[in-house]
PDB file of C-alpha atoms and ligand atoms in Angstrom:
ATOM      1  CA  MET A   1      -8.331 -13.920  -4.111  1.00  0.00           C
ATOM      2  CA  PRO A   2      -8.235 -10.616  -2.231  1.00  0.00           C
ATOM      3  CA  THR A   3      -5.478 -10.919   0.347  1.00  0.00           C
ATOM      4  CA  ILE A   4      -4.644  -8.321   2.899  1.00  0.00           C
ATOM      5  CA  LYS A   5      -1.336  -9.551   4.191  1.00  0.00           C
ATOM      6  CA  VAL A   6       0.206  -8.511   7.447  1.00  0.00           C
ATOM      7  CA  ARG A   7       3.948  -8.569   6.862  1.00  0.00           C
ATOM      8  CA  LEU A   8       6.286  -9.427  10.242  1.00  0.00           C
ATOM      9  CA  ASN A   9       7.302  -6.309  11.868  1.00  0.00           C
ATOM     10  CA  GLY A  10       6.178  -4.487   8.681  1.00  0.00           C
ATOM     11  CA  PRO A  11       3.210  -3.085   6.862  1.00  0.00           C
ATOM     12  CA  TYR A  12      -0.240  -4.375   5.744  1.00  0.00           C
ATOM     13  CA  LEU A  13       0.483  -5.521   1.888  1.00  0.00           C
ATOM     14  CA  VAL A  14      -2.919  -5.037   0.249  1.00  0.00           C
ATOM     15  CA  ASP A  15      -3.187  -7.332  -2.747  1.00  0.00           C
ATOM     16  CA  VAL A  16      -6.563  -6.923  -4.240  1.00  0.00           C
ATOM     17  CA  GLY A  17      -6.468  -6.567  -7.708  1.00  0.00           C
ATOM     18  CA  GLU A  18      -7.739  -2.978  -9.485  1.00  0.00           C
ATOM     19  CA  ASP A  19     -11.278  -2.731  -8.129  1.00  0.00           C
ATOM     20  CA  VAL A  20     -10.361  -1.310  -4.643  1.00  0.00           C
ATOM     21  CA  LYS A  21     -10.283   2.170  -3.622  1.00  0.00           C
ATOM     22  CA  LEU A  22      -8.474   3.584  -0.853  1.00  0.00           C
ATOM     23  CA  ILE A  23     -10.499   6.646   0.610  1.00  0.00           C
ATOM     24  CA  ASP A  24      -9.826   9.007   3.158  1.00  0.00           C
ATOM     25  CA  TRP A  25     -12.198  10.132   5.843  1.00  0.00           C
ATOM     26  CA  ASN A  26     -13.770  12.734   3.455  1.00  0.00           C
ATOM     27  CA  GLY A  27     -14.635  10.183   0.805  1.00  0.00           C
ATOM     28  CA  LYS A  28     -11.760  11.247  -1.299  1.00  0.00           C
ATOM     29  CA  GLU A  29      -9.774   8.884  -3.232  1.00  0.00           C
ATOM     30  CA  TYR A  30      -5.735   8.372  -2.787  1.00  0.00           C
ATOM     31  CA  ALA A  31      -4.034   7.874  -5.785  1.00  0.00           C
ATOM     32  CA  ILE A  32      -2.142   4.305  -5.656  1.00  0.00           C
ATOM     33  CA  ALA A  33       1.208   4.549  -8.022  1.00  0.00           C
ATOM     34  CA  SER A  34       1.452   0.488  -7.836  1.00  0.00           C
ATOM     35  CA  ARG A  35      -0.445  -2.624  -6.831  1.00  0.00           C
ATOM     36  CA  PRO A  36      -0.129  -4.532  -4.433  1.00  0.00           C
ATOM     37  CA  PHE A  37       0.632  -1.604  -2.184  1.00  0.00           C
ATOM     38  CA  ALA A  38       1.831  -1.444   1.397  1.00  0.00           C
ATOM     39  CA  LEU A  39      -0.336   0.427   4.275  1.00  0.00           C
ATOM     40  CA  CYS A  40       1.829   1.781   7.231  1.00  0.00           C
ATOM     41  CA  ARG A  41       1.330  -0.126  10.481  1.00  0.00           C
ATOM     42  CA  CYS A  42       3.648   1.420  12.347  1.00  0.00           C
ATOM     43  CA  GLY A  43       2.857   5.351  12.022  1.00  0.00           C
ATOM     44  CA  GLY A  44       6.337   6.246  11.329  1.00  0.00           C
ATOM     45  CA  SER A  45       5.849   6.749   7.343  1.00  0.00           C
ATOM     46  CA  THR A  46       6.040  10.197   6.289  1.00  0.00           C
ATOM     47  CA  ASN A  47       3.994   9.318   3.249  1.00  0.00           C
ATOM     48  CA  LYS A  48       1.039   7.798   5.211  1.00  0.00           C
ATOM     49  CA  PRO A  49      -1.329   5.955   4.728  1.00  0.00           C
ATOM     50  CA  PHE A  50       1.255   4.057   2.684  1.00  0.00           C
ATOM     51  CA  CYS A  51       4.411   2.490   3.781  1.00  0.00           C
ATOM     52  CA  ASP A  52       8.049   4.334   3.267  1.00  0.00           C
ATOM     53  CA  ARG A  53       9.879   1.462   4.564  1.00  0.00           C
ATOM     54  CA  THR A  54      10.307   3.674   7.800  1.00  0.00           C
ATOM     55  CA  HIS A  55       9.573   0.495   9.704  1.00  0.00           C
ATOM     56  CA  SER A  56      12.685  -1.015   9.207  1.00  0.00           C
ATOM     57  CA  LYS A  57      14.652   2.334  10.344  1.00  0.00           C
ATOM     58  CA  ILE A  58      12.620   2.676  13.669  1.00  0.00           C
ATOM     59  CA  GLY A  59      13.173  -0.846  14.636  1.00  0.00           C
ATOM     60  CA  PHE A  60       9.276  -1.694  14.394  1.00  0.00           C
ATOM     61  CA  ALA A  61       8.038  -4.792  16.155  1.00  0.00           C
ATOM     62  CA  ALA A  62       4.644  -5.726  15.971  1.00  0.00           C
ATOM     63  CA  ALA A  63       3.615  -8.218  18.443  1.00  0.00           C
ATOM     64  CA  GLU A  64       0.432  -9.717  17.024  1.00  0.00           C
ATOM     65  CA  ALA A  65       0.068 -12.662  15.063  1.00  0.00           C
ATOM     66  CA  ALA A  66      -3.284 -14.672  13.525  1.00  0.00           C
ATOM     67  CA  VAL A  67      -2.281 -17.344  16.116  1.00  0.00           C
ATOM     68  CA  PRO A  68      -0.902 -16.287  19.264  1.00  0.00           C
ATOM     69  CA  ASP A  69       2.258 -17.726  20.354  1.00  0.00           C
ATOM     70  CA  SER A  70       3.063 -18.608  16.802  1.00  0.00           C
ATOM     71  CA  GLY A  71       6.062 -16.018  16.870  1.00  0.00           C
ATOM     72  CA  ASP A  72       7.488 -15.268  13.607  1.00  0.00           C
ATOM     73  CA  LYS A  73       5.560 -17.930  12.033  1.00  0.00           C
ATOM     74  CA  PRO A  74       3.068 -16.648   9.317  1.00  0.00           C
ATOM     75  CA  ALA A  75      -0.772 -17.714  10.099  1.00  0.00           C
ATOM     76  CA  GLY A  76      -1.281 -21.116   8.602  1.00  0.00           C
ATOM     77  CA  GLN A  77       1.848 -22.665   8.855  1.00  0.00           C
TER      78      GLN A  77
HETATM   79  S1  LIG B   1       4.872   0.401   8.106  1.00  0.00           S
HETATM   80 FE1  LIG B   1       6.181   1.181   6.839  1.00  0.00          FE
HETATM   81  S2  LIG B   1       6.536   2.888   7.171  1.00  0.00           S
HETATM   82 FE2  LIG B   1       5.128   2.085   8.725  1.00  0.00          FE
END
């Protein structure tokens, strides 16, 4: 099943197989070096839209969870 996982205080981990394209606002396709791939959620990556792990250096702390008040527990647990 295709999955996009919101990582705790990190990127969106996109695991959707080979059939997905990542395109920009002009419809141009990004080259995806490996799969699954991670998309930056913190805004700090120098390789946007991909995550370059800058989130861990800047102390990115996301507040949202699928279930409010679930703390650092992943959705569904
Ligand atoms: S989420 Fe990893 S660099 Fe932004």
